[in-house]
Short mmCIF file of N, CA and C in Angstrom, two decimals:
data_model
loop_
_atom_site.label_atom_id
_atom_site.label_comp_id
_atom_site.label_asym_id
_atom_site.label_seq_id
_atom_site.Cartn_x
_atom_site.Cartn_y
_atom_site.Cartn_z
N MET A 402 0.83 -1.20 0.00
CA MET A 402 0.00 0.00 0.00
C MET A 402 0.87 1.25 0.00
N ARG A 403 0.34 2.29 -0.63
CA ARG A 403 1.06 3.56 -0.69
C ARG A 403 0.67 4.37 0.54
N LYS A 404 1.53 4.34 1.53
CA LYS A 404 1.22 5.04 2.78
C LYS A 404 2.49 5.64 3.36
N GLN A 405 2.31 6.63 4.21
CA GLN A 405 3.46 7.31 4.81
C GLN A 405 3.06 7.91 6.14
N THR A 406 3.96 7.82 7.11
CA THR A 406 3.81 8.51 8.38
C THR A 406 4.81 9.65 8.41
N MET A 407 4.36 10.82 8.82
CA MET A 407 5.20 12.00 8.81
C MET A 407 4.97 12.78 10.09
N SER A 408 6.07 13.28 10.67
CA SER A 408 5.97 14.12 11.86
C SER A 408 6.77 15.39 11.63
N ARG A 409 6.31 16.45 12.26
CA ARG A 409 7.01 17.74 12.17
C ARG A 409 6.76 18.51 13.45
N GLU A 410 7.83 19.03 14.05
CA GLU A 410 7.70 19.80 15.28
C GLU A 410 8.47 21.10 15.15
N THR A 411 7.78 22.20 15.43
CA THR A 411 8.40 23.52 15.47
C THR A 411 8.00 24.19 16.77
N ALA A 412 8.42 25.43 16.96
CA ALA A 412 8.01 26.19 18.14
C ALA A 412 6.53 26.53 18.10
N GLU A 413 5.89 26.36 16.92
CA GLU A 413 4.49 26.74 16.76
C GLU A 413 3.52 25.56 16.71
N THR A 414 3.98 24.42 16.16
CA THR A 414 3.10 23.26 16.03
C THR A 414 3.87 21.96 16.22
N LYS A 415 3.14 20.94 16.63
CA LYS A 415 3.65 19.57 16.68
C LYS A 415 2.61 18.70 15.99
N ILE A 416 2.99 18.10 14.85
CA ILE A 416 2.03 17.40 14.01
C ILE A 416 2.54 16.00 13.69
N THR A 417 1.65 15.03 13.76
CA THR A 417 1.91 13.68 13.28
C THR A 417 0.76 13.28 12.36
N ALA A 418 1.12 12.73 11.20
CA ALA A 418 0.10 12.31 10.23
C ALA A 418 0.48 10.96 9.65
N GLU A 419 -0.52 10.11 9.52
CA GLU A 419 -0.36 8.83 8.82
C GLU A 419 -1.39 8.83 7.69
N LEU A 420 -0.88 8.80 6.45
CA LEU A 420 -1.71 8.90 5.26
C LEU A 420 -1.58 7.64 4.42
N SER A 421 -2.71 7.07 4.04
CA SER A 421 -2.75 5.94 3.11
C SER A 421 -3.57 6.35 1.90
N LEU A 422 -2.94 6.30 0.72
CA LEU A 422 -3.64 6.68 -0.50
C LEU A 422 -4.63 5.61 -0.94
N ASP A 423 -4.43 4.38 -0.52
CA ASP A 423 -5.27 3.27 -0.95
C ASP A 423 -6.17 2.82 0.19
N GLY A 424 -6.90 3.78 0.73
CA GLY A 424 -7.72 3.50 1.90
C GLY A 424 -9.19 3.35 1.55
N THR A 425 -10.01 3.59 2.56
CA THR A 425 -11.46 3.46 2.42
C THR A 425 -12.20 4.72 2.88
N GLY A 426 -11.44 5.76 3.25
CA GLY A 426 -12.08 7.00 3.68
C GLY A 426 -12.21 7.14 5.18
N THR A 427 -11.45 6.36 5.94
CA THR A 427 -11.52 6.46 7.39
C THR A 427 -10.56 7.54 7.89
N SER A 428 -10.94 8.19 8.98
CA SER A 428 -10.09 9.26 9.50
C SER A 428 -10.21 9.37 11.01
N ASP A 429 -9.16 9.89 11.59
CA ASP A 429 -9.11 10.26 13.00
C ASP A 429 -8.29 11.54 13.03
N ILE A 430 -8.96 12.69 13.11
CA ILE A 430 -8.31 13.98 12.90
C ILE A 430 -8.61 14.89 14.08
N ALA A 431 -7.54 15.49 14.64
CA ALA A 431 -7.70 16.42 15.75
C ALA A 431 -6.65 17.51 15.62
N THR A 432 -7.06 18.69 15.11
CA THR A 432 -6.15 19.82 15.00
C THR A 432 -6.46 20.90 16.03
N GLY A 433 -7.60 20.81 16.68
CA GLY A 433 -8.03 21.86 17.59
C GLY A 433 -8.84 22.94 16.90
N VAL A 434 -9.00 22.83 15.58
CA VAL A 434 -9.80 23.79 14.80
C VAL A 434 -10.96 23.00 14.21
N GLY A 435 -12.12 23.13 14.83
CA GLY A 435 -13.26 22.26 14.51
C GLY A 435 -13.67 22.26 13.05
N PHE A 436 -13.83 23.43 12.46
CA PHE A 436 -14.25 23.49 11.06
C PHE A 436 -13.20 22.88 10.14
N PHE A 437 -11.93 23.12 10.42
CA PHE A 437 -10.84 22.55 9.63
C PHE A 437 -10.83 21.03 9.75
N ASP A 438 -11.02 20.51 10.95
CA ASP A 438 -11.12 19.05 11.13
C ASP A 438 -12.24 18.49 10.25
N HIS A 439 -13.38 19.18 10.26
CA HIS A 439 -14.53 18.75 9.46
C HIS A 439 -14.17 18.71 7.98
N MET A 440 -13.45 19.71 7.49
CA MET A 440 -13.05 19.75 6.08
C MET A 440 -12.09 18.61 5.74
N LEU A 441 -11.14 18.34 6.63
CA LEU A 441 -10.18 17.25 6.38
C LEU A 441 -10.88 15.89 6.40
N ILE A 442 -11.85 15.74 7.27
CA ILE A 442 -12.62 14.49 7.32
C ILE A 442 -13.38 14.29 6.00
N LEU A 443 -13.99 15.37 5.49
CA LEU A 443 -14.71 15.29 4.21
C LEU A 443 -13.76 14.98 3.06
N MET A 444 -12.61 15.64 3.04
CA MET A 444 -11.60 15.40 2.00
C MET A 444 -11.19 13.93 2.00
N THR A 445 -10.95 13.40 3.19
CA THR A 445 -10.53 12.01 3.33
C THR A 445 -11.63 11.05 2.90
N LYS A 446 -12.85 11.32 3.33
CA LYS A 446 -13.98 10.44 3.01
C LYS A 446 -14.22 10.38 1.51
N HIS A 447 -14.26 11.52 0.86
CA HIS A 447 -14.58 11.56 -0.56
C HIS A 447 -13.37 11.21 -1.44
N GLY A 448 -12.16 11.31 -0.87
CA GLY A 448 -10.96 10.90 -1.60
C GLY A 448 -10.60 9.44 -1.37
N LEU A 449 -11.33 8.78 -0.47
CA LEU A 449 -11.08 7.38 -0.14
C LEU A 449 -9.65 7.15 0.34
N PHE A 450 -9.13 8.16 1.07
CA PHE A 450 -7.84 7.99 1.74
C PHE A 450 -8.11 7.58 3.18
N ASP A 451 -7.11 7.09 3.85
CA ASP A 451 -7.16 6.92 5.29
C ASP A 451 -6.20 7.93 5.89
N LEU A 452 -6.65 8.67 6.88
CA LEU A 452 -5.82 9.72 7.47
C LEU A 452 -6.00 9.74 8.97
N HIS A 453 -4.88 9.61 9.66
CA HIS A 453 -4.84 9.79 11.11
C HIS A 453 -3.90 10.96 11.34
N LEU A 454 -4.43 12.02 11.96
CA LEU A 454 -3.65 13.24 12.10
C LEU A 454 -3.94 13.91 13.42
N SER A 455 -2.87 14.33 14.09
CA SER A 455 -3.03 15.12 15.31
C SER A 455 -2.10 16.32 15.22
N CYS A 456 -2.60 17.44 15.72
CA CYS A 456 -1.81 18.67 15.73
C CYS A 456 -2.01 19.37 17.05
N ASP A 457 -0.90 19.72 17.68
CA ASP A 457 -0.92 20.56 18.87
C ASP A 457 -0.29 21.88 18.44
N GLY A 458 -1.14 22.89 18.21
CA GLY A 458 -0.66 24.16 17.68
C GLY A 458 -0.89 25.31 18.64
N ASP A 459 -0.28 26.44 18.33
CA ASP A 459 -0.37 27.62 19.17
C ASP A 459 -1.67 28.39 18.87
N LEU A 460 -2.78 27.76 19.15
CA LEU A 460 -4.08 28.36 18.87
C LEU A 460 -4.36 29.59 19.72
N GLU A 461 -3.58 29.78 20.77
CA GLU A 461 -3.72 31.02 21.54
C GLU A 461 -3.26 32.23 20.73
N VAL A 462 -2.44 31.99 19.70
CA VAL A 462 -2.02 33.06 18.78
C VAL A 462 -3.10 33.26 17.74
N ASP A 463 -3.30 32.24 16.91
CA ASP A 463 -4.42 32.16 15.97
C ASP A 463 -4.37 30.80 15.29
N GLN A 464 -5.16 30.61 14.26
CA GLN A 464 -5.25 29.30 13.61
C GLN A 464 -4.25 29.11 12.47
N HIS A 465 -3.56 30.17 12.11
CA HIS A 465 -2.74 30.16 10.90
C HIS A 465 -1.68 29.07 10.91
N HIS A 466 -0.88 29.00 11.96
CA HIS A 466 0.21 28.03 12.01
C HIS A 466 -0.32 26.60 11.96
N THR A 467 -1.41 26.34 12.66
CA THR A 467 -1.99 24.99 12.67
C THR A 467 -2.43 24.57 11.28
N VAL A 468 -3.16 25.45 10.58
CA VAL A 468 -3.69 25.10 9.26
C VAL A 468 -2.57 24.99 8.23
N GLU A 469 -1.68 25.97 8.19
CA GLU A 469 -0.59 25.95 7.21
C GLU A 469 0.35 24.76 7.44
N ASP A 470 0.73 24.53 8.68
CA ASP A 470 1.67 23.45 8.97
C ASP A 470 1.05 22.08 8.72
N THR A 471 -0.27 21.97 8.92
CA THR A 471 -0.95 20.72 8.56
C THR A 471 -0.84 20.50 7.06
N GLY A 472 -1.00 21.54 6.27
CA GLY A 472 -0.83 21.43 4.82
C GLY A 472 0.58 21.00 4.45
N ILE A 473 1.58 21.53 5.15
CA ILE A 473 2.97 21.14 4.90
C ILE A 473 3.17 19.65 5.15
N VAL A 474 2.72 19.19 6.32
CA VAL A 474 2.92 17.79 6.70
C VAL A 474 2.16 16.85 5.77
N LEU A 475 0.92 17.19 5.44
CA LEU A 475 0.15 16.33 4.53
C LEU A 475 0.78 16.33 3.13
N GLY A 476 1.28 17.46 2.68
CA GLY A 476 1.95 17.51 1.39
C GLY A 476 3.19 16.63 1.38
N GLN A 477 3.98 16.69 2.44
CA GLN A 477 5.17 15.85 2.54
C GLN A 477 4.82 14.37 2.59
N ALA A 478 3.79 14.03 3.36
CA ALA A 478 3.35 12.64 3.44
C ALA A 478 2.86 12.14 2.09
N PHE A 479 2.10 12.98 1.38
CA PHE A 479 1.61 12.62 0.05
C PHE A 479 2.77 12.37 -0.90
N LYS A 480 3.74 13.26 -0.91
CA LYS A 480 4.89 13.12 -1.83
C LYS A 480 5.64 11.81 -1.59
N GLN A 481 5.80 11.44 -0.34
CA GLN A 481 6.48 10.18 -0.03
C GLN A 481 5.60 8.99 -0.38
N ALA A 482 4.31 9.08 -0.09
CA ALA A 482 3.41 7.95 -0.33
C ALA A 482 3.23 7.66 -1.82
N ILE A 483 3.21 8.68 -2.66
CA ILE A 483 2.97 8.47 -4.09
C ILE A 483 4.17 7.86 -4.78
N GLY A 484 5.35 8.01 -4.19
CA GLY A 484 6.56 7.36 -4.73
C GLY A 484 6.97 7.92 -6.09
N ASP A 485 7.34 7.03 -7.01
CA ASP A 485 7.85 7.48 -8.32
C ASP A 485 6.74 7.81 -9.31
N LYS A 486 5.50 7.62 -8.91
CA LYS A 486 4.30 7.97 -9.69
C LYS A 486 4.05 7.02 -10.87
N ALA A 487 4.74 5.91 -10.91
CA ALA A 487 4.55 4.95 -12.01
C ALA A 487 3.13 4.40 -11.99
N GLY A 488 2.50 4.42 -13.16
CA GLY A 488 1.20 3.80 -13.33
C GLY A 488 0.00 4.61 -12.90
N ILE A 489 0.20 5.83 -12.40
CA ILE A 489 -0.95 6.63 -11.94
C ILE A 489 -1.60 7.36 -13.12
N ASN A 490 -2.84 7.77 -12.90
CA ASN A 490 -3.53 8.56 -13.93
C ASN A 490 -2.88 9.92 -14.12
N ARG A 491 -2.36 10.50 -13.07
CA ARG A 491 -1.68 11.79 -13.02
C ARG A 491 -2.63 12.98 -13.01
N TYR A 492 -3.58 13.03 -13.91
CA TYR A 492 -4.49 14.17 -14.04
C TYR A 492 -5.90 13.83 -13.56
N ALA A 493 -6.59 14.85 -13.10
CA ALA A 493 -8.03 14.70 -12.81
C ALA A 493 -8.65 16.08 -12.71
N THR A 494 -9.88 16.18 -13.17
CA THR A 494 -10.70 17.38 -12.98
C THR A 494 -12.06 16.93 -12.48
N VAL A 495 -12.50 17.57 -11.41
CA VAL A 495 -13.76 17.21 -10.76
C VAL A 495 -14.56 18.48 -10.51
N THR A 496 -15.82 18.44 -10.81
CA THR A 496 -16.75 19.52 -10.48
C THR A 496 -17.66 19.02 -9.37
N THR A 497 -17.74 19.79 -8.30
CA THR A 497 -18.47 19.34 -7.11
C THR A 497 -19.47 20.38 -6.65
N PRO A 498 -20.75 20.00 -6.58
CA PRO A 498 -21.76 20.91 -6.04
C PRO A 498 -21.91 20.74 -4.53
N MET A 499 -22.30 21.81 -3.89
CA MET A 499 -22.75 21.78 -2.49
C MET A 499 -23.86 22.81 -2.38
N ASP A 500 -25.09 22.34 -2.48
CA ASP A 500 -26.25 23.23 -2.52
C ASP A 500 -26.07 24.27 -3.62
N GLU A 501 -26.01 25.56 -3.27
CA GLU A 501 -25.93 26.61 -4.30
C GLU A 501 -24.51 26.81 -4.85
N ALA A 502 -23.51 26.19 -4.22
CA ALA A 502 -22.11 26.40 -4.60
C ALA A 502 -21.65 25.30 -5.57
N LEU A 503 -20.84 25.71 -6.54
CA LEU A 503 -20.26 24.77 -7.50
C LEU A 503 -18.83 25.17 -7.77
N ASN A 504 -17.92 24.21 -7.66
CA ASN A 504 -16.51 24.50 -7.93
C ASN A 504 -15.91 23.44 -8.82
N SER A 505 -14.80 23.79 -9.42
CA SER A 505 -14.03 22.87 -10.25
C SER A 505 -12.62 22.78 -9.68
N VAL A 506 -12.15 21.55 -9.48
CA VAL A 506 -10.80 21.31 -8.98
C VAL A 506 -10.07 20.46 -10.01
N SER A 507 -8.90 20.93 -10.45
CA SER A 507 -8.07 20.19 -11.40
C SER A 507 -6.70 19.94 -10.78
N VAL A 508 -6.23 18.70 -10.90
CA VAL A 508 -4.97 18.27 -10.30
C VAL A 508 -4.06 17.70 -11.38
N ASP A 509 -2.78 18.04 -11.30
CA ASP A 509 -1.73 17.41 -12.08
C ASP A 509 -0.62 17.02 -11.12
N ILE A 510 -0.40 15.72 -10.96
CA ILE A 510 0.68 15.26 -10.08
C ILE A 510 1.96 15.31 -10.91
N SER A 511 2.49 16.50 -11.03
CA SER A 511 3.50 16.83 -12.03
C SER A 511 4.91 16.92 -11.48
N GLY A 512 5.05 17.03 -10.17
CA GLY A 512 6.36 17.33 -9.60
C GLY A 512 6.64 18.83 -9.56
N ARG A 513 5.71 19.63 -10.09
CA ARG A 513 5.88 21.08 -10.13
C ARG A 513 4.78 21.73 -9.28
N PRO A 514 5.17 22.38 -8.18
CA PRO A 514 4.16 23.00 -7.32
C PRO A 514 3.62 24.29 -7.92
N TYR A 515 2.29 24.35 -8.03
CA TYR A 515 1.65 25.58 -8.51
C TYR A 515 0.20 25.56 -8.07
N LEU A 516 -0.24 26.67 -7.48
CA LEU A 516 -1.63 26.79 -7.05
C LEU A 516 -2.30 27.95 -7.77
N VAL A 517 -3.44 27.68 -8.38
CA VAL A 517 -4.33 28.71 -8.88
C VAL A 517 -5.57 28.69 -7.99
N TRP A 518 -5.88 29.81 -7.36
CA TRP A 518 -6.99 29.92 -6.41
C TRP A 518 -7.91 31.04 -6.88
N HIS A 519 -8.96 30.69 -7.56
CA HIS A 519 -9.96 31.66 -8.01
C HIS A 519 -11.24 31.45 -7.20
N VAL A 520 -11.21 31.93 -5.97
CA VAL A 520 -12.34 31.78 -5.06
C VAL A 520 -12.60 33.16 -4.46
N ASP A 521 -13.60 33.83 -4.98
CA ASP A 521 -13.92 35.18 -4.52
C ASP A 521 -15.22 35.18 -3.72
N GLY A 522 -15.34 36.15 -2.84
CA GLY A 522 -16.60 36.38 -2.16
C GLY A 522 -16.78 35.66 -0.84
N LEU A 523 -15.71 35.02 -0.32
CA LEU A 523 -15.84 34.36 0.98
C LEU A 523 -15.99 35.41 2.08
N LYS A 524 -16.85 35.12 3.04
CA LYS A 524 -16.92 35.95 4.23
C LYS A 524 -15.63 35.74 5.02
N ASP A 525 -15.34 36.63 5.97
CA ASP A 525 -14.09 36.53 6.72
C ASP A 525 -14.01 35.26 7.55
N LYS A 526 -15.14 34.81 8.08
CA LYS A 526 -15.13 33.65 8.96
C LYS A 526 -16.31 32.73 8.69
N VAL A 527 -16.08 31.43 8.93
CA VAL A 527 -17.15 30.46 9.06
C VAL A 527 -17.05 29.97 10.50
N GLY A 528 -17.98 30.37 11.33
CA GLY A 528 -17.84 30.12 12.76
C GLY A 528 -16.60 30.86 13.25
N ALA A 529 -15.67 30.11 13.84
CA ALA A 529 -14.42 30.71 14.32
C ALA A 529 -13.28 30.55 13.32
N PHE A 530 -13.56 29.93 12.18
CA PHE A 530 -12.51 29.62 11.19
C PHE A 530 -12.28 30.82 10.27
N ASP A 531 -11.02 31.24 10.14
CA ASP A 531 -10.64 32.31 9.22
C ASP A 531 -10.61 31.73 7.81
N THR A 532 -11.53 32.16 6.96
CA THR A 532 -11.69 31.54 5.64
C THR A 532 -10.46 31.70 4.75
N GLU A 533 -9.65 32.75 4.96
CA GLU A 533 -8.45 32.92 4.13
C GLU A 533 -7.45 31.78 4.35
N LEU A 534 -7.61 31.04 5.44
CA LEU A 534 -6.70 29.94 5.72
C LEU A 534 -6.92 28.73 4.82
N ALA A 535 -8.08 28.65 4.17
CA ALA A 535 -8.30 27.55 3.22
C ALA A 535 -7.25 27.64 2.10
N GLU A 536 -7.06 28.82 1.56
CA GLU A 536 -6.04 29.00 0.52
C GLU A 536 -4.65 28.68 1.06
N GLU A 537 -4.36 29.08 2.30
CA GLU A 537 -3.05 28.80 2.89
C GLU A 537 -2.80 27.30 3.03
N PHE A 538 -3.84 26.55 3.40
CA PHE A 538 -3.70 25.10 3.48
C PHE A 538 -3.33 24.51 2.13
N PHE A 539 -4.07 24.88 1.08
CA PHE A 539 -3.82 24.30 -0.23
C PHE A 539 -2.46 24.74 -0.78
N ARG A 540 -2.04 25.98 -0.52
CA ARG A 540 -0.73 26.43 -0.98
C ARG A 540 0.38 25.61 -0.30
N ALA A 541 0.24 25.39 1.00
CA ALA A 541 1.25 24.61 1.73
C ALA A 541 1.28 23.17 1.22
N PHE A 542 0.11 22.58 0.99
CA PHE A 542 0.04 21.20 0.48
C PHE A 542 0.72 21.11 -0.88
N VAL A 543 0.34 21.99 -1.79
CA VAL A 543 0.88 21.99 -3.15
C VAL A 543 2.40 22.13 -3.14
N ASN A 544 2.90 23.09 -2.36
CA ASN A 544 4.35 23.35 -2.35
C ASN A 544 5.15 22.17 -1.84
N HIS A 545 4.59 21.39 -0.95
CA HIS A 545 5.33 20.27 -0.36
C HIS A 545 5.01 18.93 -1.01
N ALA A 546 3.88 18.85 -1.70
CA ALA A 546 3.54 17.62 -2.44
C ALA A 546 4.12 17.64 -3.85
N GLY A 547 4.38 18.83 -4.38
CA GLY A 547 4.88 18.93 -5.74
C GLY A 547 3.80 18.66 -6.77
N ILE A 548 2.61 19.25 -6.57
CA ILE A 548 1.53 19.07 -7.53
C ILE A 548 1.06 20.43 -8.04
N THR A 549 0.41 20.42 -9.18
CA THR A 549 -0.27 21.60 -9.69
C THR A 549 -1.75 21.45 -9.37
N LEU A 550 -2.34 22.52 -8.84
CA LEU A 550 -3.73 22.48 -8.39
C LEU A 550 -4.44 23.76 -8.81
N HIS A 551 -5.53 23.61 -9.54
CA HIS A 551 -6.37 24.74 -9.92
C HIS A 551 -7.72 24.59 -9.22
N ILE A 552 -8.10 25.60 -8.45
CA ILE A 552 -9.38 25.61 -7.76
C ILE A 552 -10.15 26.83 -8.25
N ASN A 553 -11.28 26.59 -8.88
CA ASN A 553 -12.09 27.65 -9.46
C ASN A 553 -13.52 27.55 -8.94
N LEU A 554 -13.93 28.58 -8.20
CA LEU A 554 -15.32 28.67 -7.78
C LEU A 554 -16.13 29.16 -8.98
N LEU A 555 -17.08 28.35 -9.41
CA LEU A 555 -17.92 28.74 -10.53
C LEU A 555 -19.01 29.69 -10.06
N TYR A 556 -19.62 29.36 -8.91
CA TYR A 556 -20.57 30.27 -8.27
C TYR A 556 -20.91 29.72 -6.90
N GLY A 557 -21.48 30.59 -6.08
CA GLY A 557 -21.88 30.21 -4.73
C GLY A 557 -21.96 31.43 -3.85
N SER A 558 -22.72 31.34 -2.78
CA SER A 558 -22.89 32.49 -1.89
C SER A 558 -22.64 32.15 -0.42
N ASN A 559 -22.77 30.90 -0.03
CA ASN A 559 -22.59 30.49 1.35
C ASN A 559 -21.16 30.02 1.55
N SER A 560 -20.39 30.71 2.40
CA SER A 560 -18.97 30.41 2.55
C SER A 560 -18.71 28.98 3.04
N HIS A 561 -19.56 28.49 3.94
CA HIS A 561 -19.42 27.11 4.41
C HIS A 561 -19.58 26.15 3.23
N HIS A 562 -20.59 26.33 2.44
CA HIS A 562 -20.82 25.45 1.30
C HIS A 562 -19.69 25.53 0.28
N ILE A 563 -19.19 26.72 0.04
CA ILE A 563 -18.10 26.91 -0.93
C ILE A 563 -16.86 26.14 -0.49
N ILE A 564 -16.44 26.35 0.74
CA ILE A 564 -15.22 25.70 1.23
C ILE A 564 -15.43 24.19 1.31
N GLU A 565 -16.59 23.76 1.75
CA GLU A 565 -16.86 22.32 1.83
C GLU A 565 -16.82 21.67 0.45
N SER A 566 -17.39 22.32 -0.54
CA SER A 566 -17.36 21.74 -1.89
C SER A 566 -15.94 21.66 -2.42
N ILE A 567 -15.09 22.61 -2.04
CA ILE A 567 -13.69 22.60 -2.48
C ILE A 567 -12.95 21.42 -1.86
N PHE A 568 -13.08 21.23 -0.55
CA PHE A 568 -12.37 20.13 0.10
C PHE A 568 -12.86 18.77 -0.41
N LYS A 569 -14.16 18.63 -0.60
CA LYS A 569 -14.68 17.38 -1.16
C LYS A 569 -14.15 17.17 -2.57
N GLY A 570 -14.18 18.21 -3.37
CA GLY A 570 -13.69 18.11 -4.74
C GLY A 570 -12.21 17.80 -4.81
N PHE A 571 -11.44 18.40 -3.91
CA PHE A 571 -10.00 18.12 -3.88
C PHE A 571 -9.74 16.66 -3.56
N GLY A 572 -10.46 16.13 -2.57
CA GLY A 572 -10.31 14.70 -2.26
C GLY A 572 -10.63 13.82 -3.45
N ARG A 573 -11.74 14.13 -4.11
CA ARG A 573 -12.17 13.32 -5.27
C ARG A 573 -11.15 13.41 -6.41
N ALA A 574 -10.66 14.62 -6.69
CA ALA A 574 -9.70 14.80 -7.77
C ALA A 574 -8.38 14.10 -7.45
N LEU A 575 -7.93 14.22 -6.21
CA LEU A 575 -6.67 13.59 -5.83
C LEU A 575 -6.78 12.07 -5.91
N ASP A 576 -7.94 11.54 -5.52
CA ASP A 576 -8.17 10.11 -5.64
C ASP A 576 -8.08 9.65 -7.09
N GLN A 577 -8.76 10.35 -7.99
CA GLN A 577 -8.74 9.97 -9.41
C GLN A 577 -7.34 10.08 -10.00
N ALA A 578 -6.61 11.14 -9.64
CA ALA A 578 -5.27 11.34 -10.20
C ALA A 578 -4.26 10.32 -9.68
N THR A 579 -4.45 9.85 -8.44
CA THR A 579 -3.50 8.89 -7.86
C THR A 579 -3.84 7.45 -8.19
N CYS A 580 -5.04 7.20 -8.73
CA CYS A 580 -5.43 5.83 -9.03
C CYS A 580 -4.47 5.19 -10.03
N LEU A 581 -4.17 3.94 -9.78
CA LEU A 581 -3.32 3.19 -10.70
C LEU A 581 -4.14 2.77 -11.91
N ASN A 582 -3.56 2.95 -13.07
CA ASN A 582 -4.22 2.65 -14.34
C ASN A 582 -3.48 1.49 -14.99
N ASN A 583 -4.15 0.34 -15.15
CA ASN A 583 -3.47 -0.85 -15.68
C ASN A 583 -3.09 -0.70 -17.15
N ARG A 584 -3.56 0.36 -17.80
CA ARG A 584 -3.16 0.63 -19.18
C ARG A 584 -1.90 1.48 -19.25
N MET A 585 -1.51 2.06 -18.08
CA MET A 585 -0.36 2.94 -18.04
C MET A 585 0.89 2.14 -17.67
N SER A 586 1.88 2.19 -18.53
CA SER A 586 3.13 1.51 -18.28
C SER A 586 4.18 2.52 -17.86
N GLY A 587 4.66 2.44 -16.65
CA GLY A 587 5.71 3.33 -16.18
C GLY A 587 5.20 4.71 -15.78
N ILE A 588 6.08 5.68 -15.94
CA ILE A 588 5.80 7.06 -15.52
C ILE A 588 4.91 7.74 -16.56
N PRO A 589 3.84 8.41 -16.14
CA PRO A 589 2.95 9.06 -17.10
C PRO A 589 3.49 10.40 -17.61
N SER A 590 4.62 10.33 -18.32
CA SER A 590 5.25 11.51 -18.89
C SER A 590 6.18 11.09 -20.00
N THR A 591 6.21 11.85 -21.08
CA THR A 591 7.15 11.55 -22.16
C THR A 591 8.59 11.83 -21.75
N LYS A 592 8.78 12.59 -20.66
CA LYS A 592 10.13 12.85 -20.15
C LYS A 592 10.72 11.62 -19.44
N GLY A 593 9.84 10.74 -18.97
CA GLY A 593 10.30 9.56 -18.27
C GLY A 593 10.41 9.74 -16.76
N SER A 594 10.14 10.95 -16.27
CA SER A 594 10.15 11.17 -14.83
C SER A 594 9.25 12.36 -14.51
N LEU A 595 8.76 12.37 -13.29
CA LEU A 595 7.93 13.48 -12.80
C LEU A 595 8.50 13.96 -11.47
#
């Protein structure tokens, strides 16, 4: 199985994550940020990954370090778990509705980190969660996983629904892109490496 355990400790956060790409969608997640935990659980469930993650962060400061550093650790775990990328689909695009919100997420497991974030109109907070941190999570994940990720909000008005549809869509797209394709021989690139 393609799985990886990763730990990272700084003066701001202490994180341990165990990620399995070939899972069933089970999770045990505790970051101390309730809405963020909910998003990671949804991402895991709809991506059919298994994720066990704990984070002890400096939430007395704010949520930024916890959310960003979780993205770093998950990106690192993903990069190790995916290995040489032989036989994977590599690409995926998924459109995901959540009530009035609709978004498109496109993934390229390319070895080149790049994030396009076209999500306008979010309110400042969903509950106690700073909505700008959603982008910070995905930027941290992308930079440490080495993937290209395009997230485009097509429309929507409820910030909770928008962010939830993005996390669900990201899980679904990552699952499709990481799936092994029995028609694919070797690395899915004419260069011979990713």
